[in-house]
Coordinates of N, CA, C and O in Angstrom, one line a residue:
L1 N -101.3 -96.4 57.4 CA -100.7 -97.7 56.4 C -100.6 -98.1 57.4 O -99.2 -98.2 58.2
F2 N -100.0 -99.5 57.1 CA -100.0 -101.0 57.2 C -99.2 -101.3 57.2 O -98.8 -101.6 56.0
I3 N -98.0 -101.5 57.7 CA -97.5 -101.8 56.9 C -96.8 -103.0 58.4 O -96.3 -102.3 59.3
G4 N -94.9 -104.5 57.5 CA -95.1 -105.3 58.7 C -93.8 -104.4 59.5 O -94.2 -104.8 60.9
T5 N -92.6 -103.9 59.0 CA -91.7 -103.1 59.2 C -91.2 -102.1 58.7 O -90.9 -102.1 57.6
V6 N -91.7 -100.9 59.1 CA -91.7 -99.8 57.8 C -89.4 -99.1 57.9 O -88.6 -99.2 58.8
Q7 N -89.3 -98.9 57.1 CA -88.0 -98.8 56.3 C -87.9 -96.8 56.9 O -88.8 -96.5 57.2
P8 N -86.6 -96.3 56.9 CA -86.4 -95.1 57.4 C -87.6 -93.7 56.8 O -88.0 -92.8 57.0
A9 N -87.2 -94.2 55.2 CA -87.0 -93.1 53.5 C -88.8 -93.5 53.9 O -89.1 -92.8 53.2
V10 N -89.4 -94.6 53.7 CA -91.4 -95.1 54.6 C -91.6 -93.7 55.0 O -92.5 -93.2 55.1
A11 N -90.6 -93.7 56.0 CA -90.7 -93.4 57.7 C -91.3 -91.7 57.5 O -92.4 -91.1 57.8
R12 N -90.1 -91.5 56.7 CA -89.7 -90.1 56.8 C -90.9 -89.5 55.2 O -91.9 -88.4 55.4
A13 N -91.1 -89.9 54.8 CA -91.8 -89.3 53.6 C -93.8 -89.6 53.8 O -94.1 -89.3 54.2
A14 N -93.9 -90.3 55.3 CA -94.7 -91.2 55.9 C -95.6 -89.8 56.4 O -96.5 -88.7 56.5
R15 N -94.1 -89.3 57.4 CA -94.0 -88.3 58.6 C -94.8 -86.8 57.3 O -95.1 -86.1 57.1
A16 N -94.0 -86.9 56.2 CA -93.9 -85.8 55.5 C -95.2 -85.1 54.8 O -95.8 -84.7 54.5
H17 N -96.1 -85.7 55.0 CA -97.1 -85.8 54.1 C -98.9 -86.4 55.0 O -99.4 -86.5 54.5
G18 N -98.5 -86.5 56.4 CA -99.5 -86.7 57.4 C -100.2 -87.6 57.6 O -100.6 -88.0 58.3
V19 N -98.9 -88.7 57.5 CA -99.6 -90.4 56.8 C -99.2 -91.2 58.7 O -97.9 -91.2 58.7
R20 N -100.0 -91.3 59.2 CA -99.9 -92.6 60.3 C -99.5 -94.4 59.5 O -99.6 -94.6 58.9
V21 N -98.0 -94.7 60.6 CA -98.3 -95.4 60.3 C -98.0 -96.1 61.3 O -97.7 -95.8 62.6
V22 N -98.6 -97.3 61.3 CA -98.9 -97.9 62.1 C -97.5 -100.0 62.0 O -97.8 -100.5 60.6
E23 N -96.4 -100.4 62.3 CA -96.3 -101.2 62.3 C -96.3 -102.1 63.1 O -96.4 -102.5 64.1
V24 N -96.5 -103.0 62.0 CA -97.6 -104.5 62.4 C -97.3 -105.5 63.1 O -97.0 -106.0 63.9
A25 N -95.4 -105.5 63.0 CA -94.2 -106.3 63.5 C -94.5 -106.1 64.9 O -94.0 -106.9 65.4
T26 N -94.9 -104.7 65.0 CA -94.8 -104.2 66.5 C -95.9 -104.3 68.0 O -95.5 -104.0 68.6
V27 N -96.4 -104.7 66.8 CA -98.1 -105.4 67.0 C -98.2 -106.3 68.1 O -97.7 -107.5 67.6
E28 N -98.0 -106.3 69.8 CA -98.2 -108.0 70.4 C -99.0 -108.6 70.3 O -97.8 -110.4 69.8
A29 N -99.9 -108.6 70.3 CA -101.0 -109.6 70.2 C -100.9 -110.2 68.1 O -100.9 -110.9 69.0
I30 N -100.4 -109.2 67.6 CA -100.2 -110.6 65.9 C -98.7 -110.5 65.9 O -98.4 -111.8 65.5
A31 N -98.1 -110.2 66.2 CA -96.6 -111.0 66.8 C -96.7 -112.5 67.6 O -95.8 -113.0 66.6
I32 N -97.3 -112.3 68.4 CA -97.5 -113.6 68.8 C -98.4 -114.5 68.0 O -97.6 -115.3 68.1
A33 N -99.3 -114.3 67.5 CA -99.9 -114.8 66.5 C -99.0 -115.3 65.1 O -99.1 -116.7 65.1
N34 N -98.7 -114.7 65.2 CA -97.4 -114.7 63.8 C -96.5 -115.5 64.2 O -95.6 -115.8 63.3
S35 N -95.9 -115.7 65.4 CA -94.8 -116.6 66.0 C -95.3 -118.4 65.2 O -94.1 -119.0 64.7
V36 N -96.1 -118.3 65.4 CA -97.0 -119.9 64.8 C -96.4 -120.2 63.2 O -95.8 -121.0 63.0
P37 N -97.1 -119.5 62.4 CA -96.5 -119.5 60.7 C -94.8 -119.6 60.9 O -94.3 -120.1 60.1
T38 N -95.1 -118.8 61.2 CA -93.3 -118.5 61.0 C -92.0 -119.5 61.6 O -91.0 -120.5 60.6
A39 N -92.4 -120.1 62.6 CA -91.5 -121.1 63.2 C -91.9 -122.2 62.2 O -91.4 -123.2 62.2
E40 N -93.4 -122.5 61.7 CA -93.8 -124.0 61.5 C -92.9 -122.8 59.8 O -92.6 -124.4 58.2
G41 N -93.1 -122.0 59.1 CA -92.2 -121.8 57.8 C -90.8 -122.0 58.1 O -90.5 -123.0 57.2
A42 N -90.1 -121.8 59.1 CA -89.1 -121.7 59.3 C -88.4 -123.3 58.8 O -87.6 -124.0 58.7
V43 N -89.3 -124.1 60.3 CA -88.8 -125.6 59.5 C -89.4 -126.3 58.9 O -88.0 -127.0 57.8
L44 N -90.2 -125.9 58.1 CA -90.6 -126.4 55.9 C -89.1 -125.8 55.8 O -88.8 -126.6 54.7
V45 N -88.8 -125.0 55.5 CA -87.1 -124.5 55.0 C -86.1 -125.5 55.3 O -84.9 -126.0 54.3
A46 N -86.0 -125.6 56.7 CA -84.6 -127.0 56.8 C -85.8 -127.3 56.7 O -84.0 -128.8 56.0
L47 N -86.2 -129.0 56.8 CA -86.6 -129.6 56.7 C -86.5 -130.1 54.6 O -86.1 -131.0 54.1
E48 N -86.8 -128.6 54.3 CA -86.5 -129.2 52.5 C -84.3 -129.0 51.9 O -84.5 -129.0 51.2
R49 N -83.9 -128.8 53.2 CA -82.6 -128.2 52.9 C -82.0 -129.9 54.4 O -79.9 -129.7 53.6
L50 N -82.0 -130.4 55.2 CA -81.7 -130.7 56.2 C -81.5 -132.4 55.2 O -82.5 -132.7 54.4
P51 N -80.6 -133.1 55.5 CA -80.2 -134.5 54.8 C -81.0 -135.4 55.9 O -81.0 -136.6 56.3
V52 N -81.7 -134.8 57.5 CA -81.3 -135.3 57.9 C -82.8 -135.3 58.6 O -83.4 -133.9 57.7
T53 N -84.1 -135.4 59.4 CA -85.3 -135.1 59.8 C -85.2 -134.1 60.6 O -84.2 -134.5 61.6
I54 N -85.9 -133.8 61.0 CA -85.8 -133.0 62.7 C -86.0 -134.4 64.0 O -85.6 -133.7 64.5
H55 N -87.1 -134.9 63.1 CA -86.9 -135.4 64.9 C -85.1 -136.7 64.9 O -84.6 -136.6 64.1
G56 N -84.9 -135.8 66.2 CA -82.6 -136.5 66.2 C -82.5 -135.6 66.4 O -81.4 -135.6 66.8
A57 N -82.7 -134.0 65.6 CA -81.8 -133.5 64.9 C -80.8 -132.5 66.1 O -81.6 -132.6 67.0
A58 N -79.9 -132.4 66.5 CA -79.9 -131.2 66.9 C -79.7 -129.9 66.3 O -79.2 -129.8 64.9
A59 N -80.6 -129.3 67.5 CA -81.6 -127.9 67.1 C -80.5 -126.4 67.7 O -81.3 -127.6 69.4
L60 N -80.1 -126.0 68.1 CA -80.3 -124.5 68.3 C -80.7 -123.8 68.1 O -81.0 -123.3 66.5
V61 N -81.9 -123.2 68.6 CA -83.0 -122.2 68.7 C -81.7 -120.7 69.1 O -81.5 -120.2 70.0
V62 N -81.5 -120.1 68.4 CA -80.6 -118.5 68.8 C -81.9 -117.1 69.2 O -81.6 -116.9 68.6
G63 N -82.0 -116.9 70.8 CA -83.0 -116.0 70.7 C -84.1 -116.4 70.8 O -84.3 -117.3 70.5
F64 N -84.8 -115.8 72.2 CA -85.9 -116.8 72.7 C -87.1 -115.8 73.1 O -87.9 -115.5 74.0
G65 N -87.1 -114.4 72.3 CA -88.1 -114.0 71.8 C -90.0 -114.6 71.5 O -89.4 -115.5 71.8
R66 N -90.8 -113.9 71.4 CA -92.5 -115.1 70.4 C -91.4 -115.8 69.6 O -92.0 -117.4 69.9
C67 N -91.0 -115.6 68.5 CA -90.6 -116.5 67.3 C -89.1 -117.7 67.5 O -89.8 -119.0 68.1
G68 N -88.4 -117.4 68.5 CA -87.5 -118.5 69.0 C -88.2 -119.4 70.1 O -88.5 -120.7 69.9
T69 N -89.4 -118.9 71.3 CA -90.0 -119.6 72.3 C -91.3 -120.3 71.0 O -91.1 -122.0 71.9
T70 N -92.2 -119.3 70.1 CA -92.6 -121.2 69.8 C -91.8 -122.2 69.1 O -92.3 -123.3 68.5
L71 N -90.9 -121.5 67.7 CA -90.2 -122.6 67.7 C -89.3 -123.5 67.7 O -88.8 -124.8 67.8
A72 N -88.2 -123.5 69.1 CA -88.0 -124.3 70.1 C -88.6 -125.5 70.1 O -88.8 -126.4 70.8
R73 N -90.0 -124.5 71.2 CA -91.1 -125.6 71.2 C -91.8 -126.8 70.2 O -92.3 -127.8 71.1
L74 N -91.8 -125.6 69.1 CA -92.3 -126.9 67.5 C -91.4 -128.1 67.4 O -91.3 -128.9 67.2
L75 N -90.0 -127.7 67.0 CA -88.9 -128.2 67.3 C -89.1 -129.6 68.1 O -88.7 -131.1 68.1
A76 N -88.4 -129.4 69.8 CA -88.8 -130.3 70.5 C -90.3 -130.8 70.4 O -90.0 -132.3 71.0
A77 N -91.2 -130.0 69.7 CA -92.3 -131.8 69.8 C -92.4 -132.4 68.5 O -92.5 -133.7 68.8
M78 N -91.3 -132.6 67.4 CA -91.3 -133.2 67.0 C -90.0 -134.0 66.7 O -89.7 -135.5 65.9
G79 N -89.8 -133.7 67.8 CA -88.3 -134.9 68.5 C -87.0 -133.9 68.4 O -86.3 -135.0 68.5
A80 N -86.1 -133.2 68.1 CA -85.2 -132.1 67.6 C -85.2 -132.1 69.6 O -85.7 -132.5 70.3
R81 N -83.1 -132.1 69.0 CA -82.4 -132.2 70.6 C -82.3 -130.2 70.8 O -81.5 -130.2 70.1
V82 N -83.1 -129.7 71.2 CA -83.2 -128.4 71.0 C -82.4 -127.9 72.5 O -83.1 -128.1 73.5
G83 N -81.7 -126.7 71.6 CA -80.5 -125.9 72.4 C -81.1 -124.6 71.9 O -81.9 -124.2 71.3
V84 N -80.4 -123.4 73.2 CA -81.8 -122.2 73.3 C -80.6 -121.7 73.8 O -79.8 -121.0 75.0
A85 N -80.0 -120.1 73.3 CA -79.2 -119.6 73.2 C -79.7 -118.4 73.6 O -80.8 -117.9 72.5
A86 N -79.4 -117.5 74.8 CA -79.7 -116.4 75.2 C -79.2 -115.9 76.2 O -78.4 -115.9 76.4
R87 N -79.8 -114.0 76.0 CA -79.1 -113.1 76.7 C -79.7 -113.0 78.2 O -79.1 -113.1 79.2
S88 N -80.9 -113.3 78.1 CA -81.6 -113.3 79.4 C -81.5 -114.3 80.5 O -81.5 -115.5 80.4
A89 N -81.4 -114.2 81.8 CA -80.7 -115.2 82.6 C -82.2 -116.2 82.9 O -82.4 -117.5 82.9
S90 N -83.2 -115.2 82.6 CA -85.4 -115.6 83.3 C -85.0 -116.7 81.6 O -86.4 -117.4 82.2
D91 N -85.2 -116.0 80.3 CA -85.4 -117.1 78.6 C -84.6 -118.1 79.0 O -85.1 -119.1 78.9
L92 N -83.2 -117.9 80.2 CA -82.6 -119.3 80.2 C -83.5 -120.2 80.7 O -83.1 -121.3 80.7
A93 N -83.7 -119.8 82.2 CA -84.3 -120.6 82.8 C -85.8 -121.1 82.5 O -86.3 -122.2 82.7
W94 N -87.0 -119.9 81.8 CA -88.1 -120.3 81.0 C -87.1 -122.1 79.9 O -88.1 -122.6 80.0
A95 N -86.4 -122.1 79.6 CA -86.0 -123.0 78.3 C -85.5 -124.5 79.2 O -85.7 -125.3 78.4
E96 N -84.9 -124.0 79.4 CA -83.9 -125.1 80.9 C -86.4 -125.5 81.7 O -86.1 -127.0 81.5
A97 N -86.8 -124.4 82.3 CA -87.6 -125.8 83.2 C -88.4 -126.1 81.7 O -89.4 -127.1 81.9
M98 N -88.5 -126.4 80.5 CA -89.4 -126.4 79.1 C -88.9 -127.8 78.2 O -89.3 -128.0 77.8
G99 N -87.6 -128.4 79.2 CA -86.8 -129.6 79.2 C -85.9 -128.9 77.6 O -85.1 -130.1 77.6
L100 N -85.6 -128.2 77.7 CA -84.0 -127.7 76.4 C -83.0 -126.9 77.1 O -82.9 -126.9 78.3
V101 N -82.4 -127.7 76.5 CA -80.4 -127.6 77.0 C -80.7 -125.6 76.7 O -80.8 -125.0 75.9
P102 N -79.9 -125.3 78.1 CA -79.6 -123.4 78.1 C -78.2 -123.7 77.7 O -78.3 -124.5 77.9
W103 N -78.2 -122.2 76.2 CA -76.9 -121.7 76.5 C -77.0 -120.8 77.2 O -77.5 -119.8 76.3
P104 N -76.0 -120.0 77.8 CA -75.7 -118.7 78.2 C -74.9 -117.8 76.8 O -73.7 -118.7 75.5
W105 N -75.2 -116.7 76.4 CA -74.9 -115.9 75.4 C -73.2 -116.1 75.4 O -72.3 -116.5 74.5
A106 N -72.8 -116.3 76.5 CA -71.2 -115.9 76.3 C -70.5 -117.8 75.8 O -69.7 -117.2 75.6
K107 N -71.8 -118.6 76.1 CA -71.3 -119.9 75.3 C -71.6 -119.7 74.0 O -71.6 -121.1 72.9
L108 N -72.3 -119.3 72.8 CA -72.6 -119.1 71.9 C -71.7 -120.1 70.8 O -72.5 -121.0 70.5
A109 N -70.5 -119.5 70.6 CA -69.5 -120.2 70.2 C -69.2 -121.9 70.0 O -69.5 -122.6 69.4
E110 N -69.4 -122.1 71.5 CA -69.2 -123.4 71.9 C -70.8 -124.0 71.6 O -71.3 -125.5 70.6
A111 N -72.5 -123.6 71.5 CA -73.7 -123.7 71.4 C -73.5 -124.1 70.1 O -74.5 -125.1 69.9
V112 N -72.9 -122.8 69.3 CA -73.3 -123.2 67.7 C -72.6 -124.8 66.7 O -73.1 -125.8 65.6
A113 N -71.3 -124.9 68.0 CA -69.8 -126.5 67.3 C -71.0 -127.4 66.4 O -70.9 -128.4 65.9
E114 N -71.7 -128.7 67.9 CA -72.5 -129.5 66.8 C -74.1 -130.0 66.9 O -74.3 -130.6 66.6
Q115 N -74.1 -128.5 66.0 CA -75.7 -128.8 65.7 C -75.9 -128.9 64.4 O -74.5 -128.3 63.2
D116 N -77.1 -129.7 64.0 CA -77.1 -130.2 63.3 C -78.1 -128.5 62.0 O -77.9 -128.1 60.6
V117 N -78.3 -128.4 62.9 CA -79.4 -126.9 62.2 C -79.0 -126.0 63.0 O -79.7 -126.1 64.8
I118 N -79.2 -124.8 62.3 CA -78.7 -123.2 64.3 C -80.4 -122.9 63.3 O -80.0 -122.0 62.2
F119 N -81.3 -122.4 64.0 CA -82.0 -121.0 63.8 C -82.0 -119.9 64.2 O -81.6 -119.7 65.4
N120 N -81.6 -118.8 63.4 CA -81.2 -117.6 64.5 C -82.4 -116.7 64.1 O -83.0 -116.0 63.0
T121 N -83.0 -116.2 65.7 CA -84.1 -114.8 65.7 C -83.6 -113.4 65.7 O -84.5 -113.0 66.1
V122 N -82.6 -113.1 65.8 CA -82.4 -112.4 66.4 C -81.9 -111.1 65.5 O -81.3 -111.0 64.6
P123 N -82.0 -109.8 65.8 CA -81.9 -108.8 64.7 C -80.9 -108.3 64.8 O -81.0 -106.5 64.9
A124 N -79.9 -108.8 65.0 CA -78.3 -108.1 65.1 C -77.7 -109.2 64.9 O -77.8 -110.6 65.3
L125 N -76.7 -108.7 64.3 CA -75.1 -109.4 64.3 C -75.2 -110.0 65.0 O -74.1 -109.6 66.3
V126 N -75.0 -111.5 65.6 CA -75.1 -112.7 66.1 C -73.9 -113.6 65.6 O -73.2 -114.4 66.3
L127 N -74.6 -114.3 64.6 CA -73.6 -115.1 63.8 C -73.0 -114.9 63.0 O -72.3 -115.0 62.0
E128 N -71.6 -113.9 63.9 CA -70.8 -113.2 62.6 C -69.6 -114.5 62.4 O -69.9 -115.5 62.9
R129 N -68.5 -113.9 62.1 CA -67.3 -115.3 61.1 C -66.7 -115.8 62.5 O -66.8 -117.6 62.3
G130 N -66.3 -115.5 63.5 CA -66.1 -115.7 64.6 C -67.2 -117.4 64.9 O -65.9 -118.7 65.1
V131 N -68.1 -117.0 65.8 CA -68.9 -117.6 66.2 C -69.4 -118.9 64.6 O -69.9 -120.5 64.8
L132 N -69.6 -118.7 63.5 CA -69.7 -119.0 62.1 C -68.4 -120.4 62.1 O -68.8 -121.9 61.3
A133 N -67.2 -120.1 62.3 CA -66.3 -120.8 62.2 C -66.6 -122.3 63.3 O -65.4 -123.3 62.9
C134 N -67.4 -122.0 64.4 CA -66.7 -123.0 65.1 C -68.4 -123.7 65.0 O -68.8 -124.9 65.1
T135 N -68.5 -123.8 63.5 CA -70.1 -124.8 63.3 C -69.2 -125.9 62.5 O -68.2 -125.8 62.4
R136 N -70.1 -126.9 62.1 CA -70.3 -127.9 61.7 C -70.2 -127.4 60.2 O -71.2 -126.4 59.5
A137 N -68.9 -127.9 59.0 CA -69.2 -127.7 57.8 C -70.5 -128.0 57.6 O -70.8 -127.7 56.4
D138 N -71.5 -128.6 57.6 CA -72.7 -129.7 57.0 C -73.9 -128.7 57.5 O -74.6 -128.6 57.8
V139 N -73.9 -127.7 58.4 CA -74.8 -127.1 59.2 C -75.6 -126.5 58.3 O -75.1 -125.7 57.0
L140 N -76.5 -126.5 59.0 CA -77.2 -125.5 58.1 C -78.8 -124.2 58.4 O -78.8 -124.5 59.9
I141 N -78.0 -123.7 58.6 CA -78.2 -122.1 59.8 C -79.9 -121.4 58.6 O -79.8 -120.9 57.7
V142 N -81.2 -120.9 59.5 CA -82.2 -120.3 59.4 C -82.6 -118.8 59.9 O -82.3 -120.0 61.3
D143 N -82.2 -118.5 59.3 CA -82.4 -117.5 59.8 C -83.4 -116.8 59.5 O -84.1 -116.0 58.1
I144 N -84.2 -116.4 60.9 CA -85.6 -115.7 60.6 C -86.2 -114.8 61.1 O -87.1 -113.7 60.6
A145 N -85.1 -113.6 61.5 CA -84.7 -112.3 61.6 C -85.0 -111.2 60.7 O -84.9 -111.4 59.8
S146 N -85.6 -110.0 60.9 CA -85.6 -109.2 60.1 C -84.4 -108.5 59.8 O -83.5 -108.7 60.3
A147 N -84.4 -108.1 58.2 CA -83.8 -108.2 57.2 C -83.2 -106.5 58.0 O -83.3 -105.7 58.6
P148 N -81.6 -107.3 58.0 CA -80.7 -107.5 56.7 C -80.6 -109.2 58.0 O -79.8 -111.0 57.4
G149 N -80.7 -109.6 59.0 CA -81.3 -111.2 59.1 C -79.7 -110.7 61.0 O -79.3 -109.7 60.8
G150 N -79.5 -111.6 61.5 CA -78.2 -111.7 62.3 C -77.6 -112.9 61.6 O -76.7 -113.1 62.6
T151 N -77.6 -113.2 60.7 CA -76.5 -114.1 60.2 C -75.1 -113.0 59.8 O -75.4 -111.9 57.8
D152 N -73.5 -113.0 59.5 CA -73.2 -112.7 58.2 C -73.3 -113.7 57.1 O -72.1 -115.0 57.3
F153 N -73.5 -113.6 55.9 CA -74.3 -114.2 54.8 C -72.7 -114.6 54.0 O -72.3 -115.4 53.9
T154 N -71.7 -113.4 54.3 CA -70.4 -113.4 53.1 C -69.5 -114.2 54.2 O -69.2 -115.1 53.7
A155 N -69.9 -114.3 55.1 CA -68.7 -115.5 55.9 C -69.0 -116.3 56.1 O -68.4 -117.4 55.6
A156 N -70.0 -117.1 56.1 CA -71.1 -118.1 56.3 C -70.2 -118.4 54.6 O -70.2 -119.8 54.0
R157 N -70.7 -117.6 54.0 CA -70.3 -118.6 52.4 C -68.7 -118.8 52.1 O -68.3 -119.9 51.1
E158 N -68.4 -117.7 52.6 CA -66.7 -118.4 52.2 C -66.3 -119.1 53.0 O -64.8 -119.9 53.3
L159 N -67.6 -119.4 54.2 CA -66.9 -121.1 55.1 C -67.4 -122.1 54.9 O -67.1 -123.2 55.2
G160 N -68.6 -122.3 53.3 CA -69.0 -122.5 53.2 C -69.9 -123.5 54.7 O -70.4 -124.4 53.7
R161 N -70.5 -122.3 54.8 CA -71.9 -122.7 55.9 C -72.9 -122.1 54.7 O -73.3 -121.4 54.1
E162 N -73.8 -123.2 54.6 CA -75.1 -123.4 53.9 C -76.4 -122.4 55.0 O -76.6 -122.8 56.5
A163 N -75.9 -121.0 55.1 CA -76.7 -119.4 55.3 C -78.1 -119.4 55.1 O -77.5 -119.0 53.6
V164 N -79.5 -119.5 55.1 CA -80.6 -119.3 54.1 C -81.2 -118.0 55.2 O -81.2 -117.9 56.4
L165 N -81.7 -116.8 53.9 CA -82.4 -115.6 55.4 C -83.9 -115.8 54.9 O -84.6 -115.6 53.6
A166 N -84.4 -116.5 55.6 CA -85.8 -116.4 55.1 C -86.9 -115.4 55.7 O -87.3 -115.8 57.3
L167 N -87.1 -114.6 55.2 CA -88.4 -113.3 55.8 C -89.5 -114.0 54.7 O -89.8 -114.5 53.7
G168 N -91.0 -112.7 55.9 CA -92.6 -113.2 54.8 C -92.8 -114.5 55.5 O -93.9 -114.8 54.9
L169 N -91.9 -115.0 56.6 CA -92.6 -116.4 56.3 C -94.7 -117.1 56.6 O -94.7 -118.2 56.0
P170 N -95.0 -115.6 57.7 CA -95.9 -116.3 57.9 C -97.2 -116.6 56.1 O -98.4 -117.7 55.5
G171 N -96.6 -115.3 55.5 CA -97.4 -115.2 53.9 C -97.3 -115.9 52.8 O -97.6 -116.3 51.9
K172 N -95.7 -116.2 53.6 CA -95.3 -117.3 52.3 C -95.1 -118.5 52.5 O -96.3 -119.7 51.4
G173 N -95.4 -119.4 53.3 CA -95.9 -120.3 54.1 C -97.4 -121.0 54.2 O -98.1 -122.4 53.7
A174 N -98.1 -120.0 54.5 CA -99.7 -119.7 55.5 C -100.3 -118.6 55.0 O -101.0 -117.6 55.9
P175 N -100.4 -118.4 54.2 CA -101.2 -116.9 53.3 C -102.2 -116.4 53.9 O -102.7 -115.8 54.0
L176 N -103.4 -117.9 53.8 CA -104.6 -117.6 54.2 C -104.1 -117.8 55.5 O -105.6 -116.7 56.5
T177 N -103.7 -118.3 56.9 CA -103.9 -118.1 58.5 C -103.7 -116.5 58.5 O -103.2 -116.2 59.2
A178 N -102.1 -115.8 57.7 CA -101.5 -115.0 57.9 C -102.8 -113.9 57.4 O -102.8 -112.6 58.6
G179 N -103.4 -114.0 55.9 CA -105.0 -112.5 56.4 C -105.4 -112.9 57.1 O -105.9 -111.5 57.7
R180 N -105.7 -114.2 57.5 CA -106.7 -114.7 58.9 C -106.7 -113.6 59.7 O -107.1 -112.7 60.5
L181 N -105.0 -114.0 60.3 CA -104.4 -113.4 61.1 C -105.1 -111.6 61.2 O -105.3 -110.4 62.2
L182 N -104.7 -110.6 60.1 CA -104.2 -109.5 59.7 C -106.3 -109.1 59.8 O -106.6 -108.5 60.7
A183 N -107.3 -109.7 59.5 CA -107.9 -109.5 59.2 C -108.9 -109.9 60.5 O -109.7 -108.9 61.1
R184 N -108.7 -110.8 61.8 CA -108.9 -110.3 63.1 C -108.7 -109.8 64.3 O -109.0 -108.8 65.2
Y185 N -106.5 -108.7 63.8 CA -106.7 -107.8 64.8 C -107.2 -106.5 63.8 O -106.4 -105.0 64.4
L186 N -106.4 -106.4 62.7 CA -106.2 -104.8 61.8 C -107.8 -104.2 61.8 O -107.8 -102.8 62.2
P187 N -109.5 -104.7 62.1 CA -110.4 -103.9 62.7 C -109.9 -102.9 63.7 O -110.7 -102.2 63.7
G188 N -109.8 -104.1 65.2 CA -109.4 -103.0 65.9 C -109.1 -102.1 66.0 O -108.9 -100.5 66.5
L189 N -107.3 -101.6 65.3 CA -106.4 -101.3 65.1 C -106.6 -99.5 64.5 O -106.9 -98.6 64.0
I190 N -107.4 -100.4 63.2 CA -108.1 -99.2 63.2 C -109.0 -97.9 63.3 O -109.4 -97.2 63.4
Q191 N -110.1 -98.8 63.9 CA -111.1 -98.4 65.1 C -110.4 -97.3 65.3 O -110.5 -96.6 66.5

């Protein structure tokens, strides 16, 4: 069974029936390749909702893994003023080397304060009520982390912040590209 991310119930059922499960999201080559349509899809979500262009906008990328890195590079190429919030000192050094503004994790509440748009890539609750309360009232939050995302969506709603959980972006925004990526990598996995 090839699946993006396996839920516990599916994993149990597969084990019970002797079905081997391959989580496509954990295959490094596929995850890296998928970071491009994911980043482009995240930008599209933002463009559809922001009253300003990406060019000149203040954008924060939370997390600097595969998708975060690709997204930060794309935003910078589009002319955004890009900050990166990350836990790792090496990630922050890479962000700075790329001309991005590095934000240590301990300063996340400060980092979100003046952003037009915040993109979360961390699949754990990081944009919690206290952090969200530090954002501007007109901020847009685009959460592309695996479900349930890393944003407290209830708190965002209660605070009047627009927050969107944008899942499955490669297949939604670029289905042909997403299909070609799977066609490139799945035969090797099957063999």
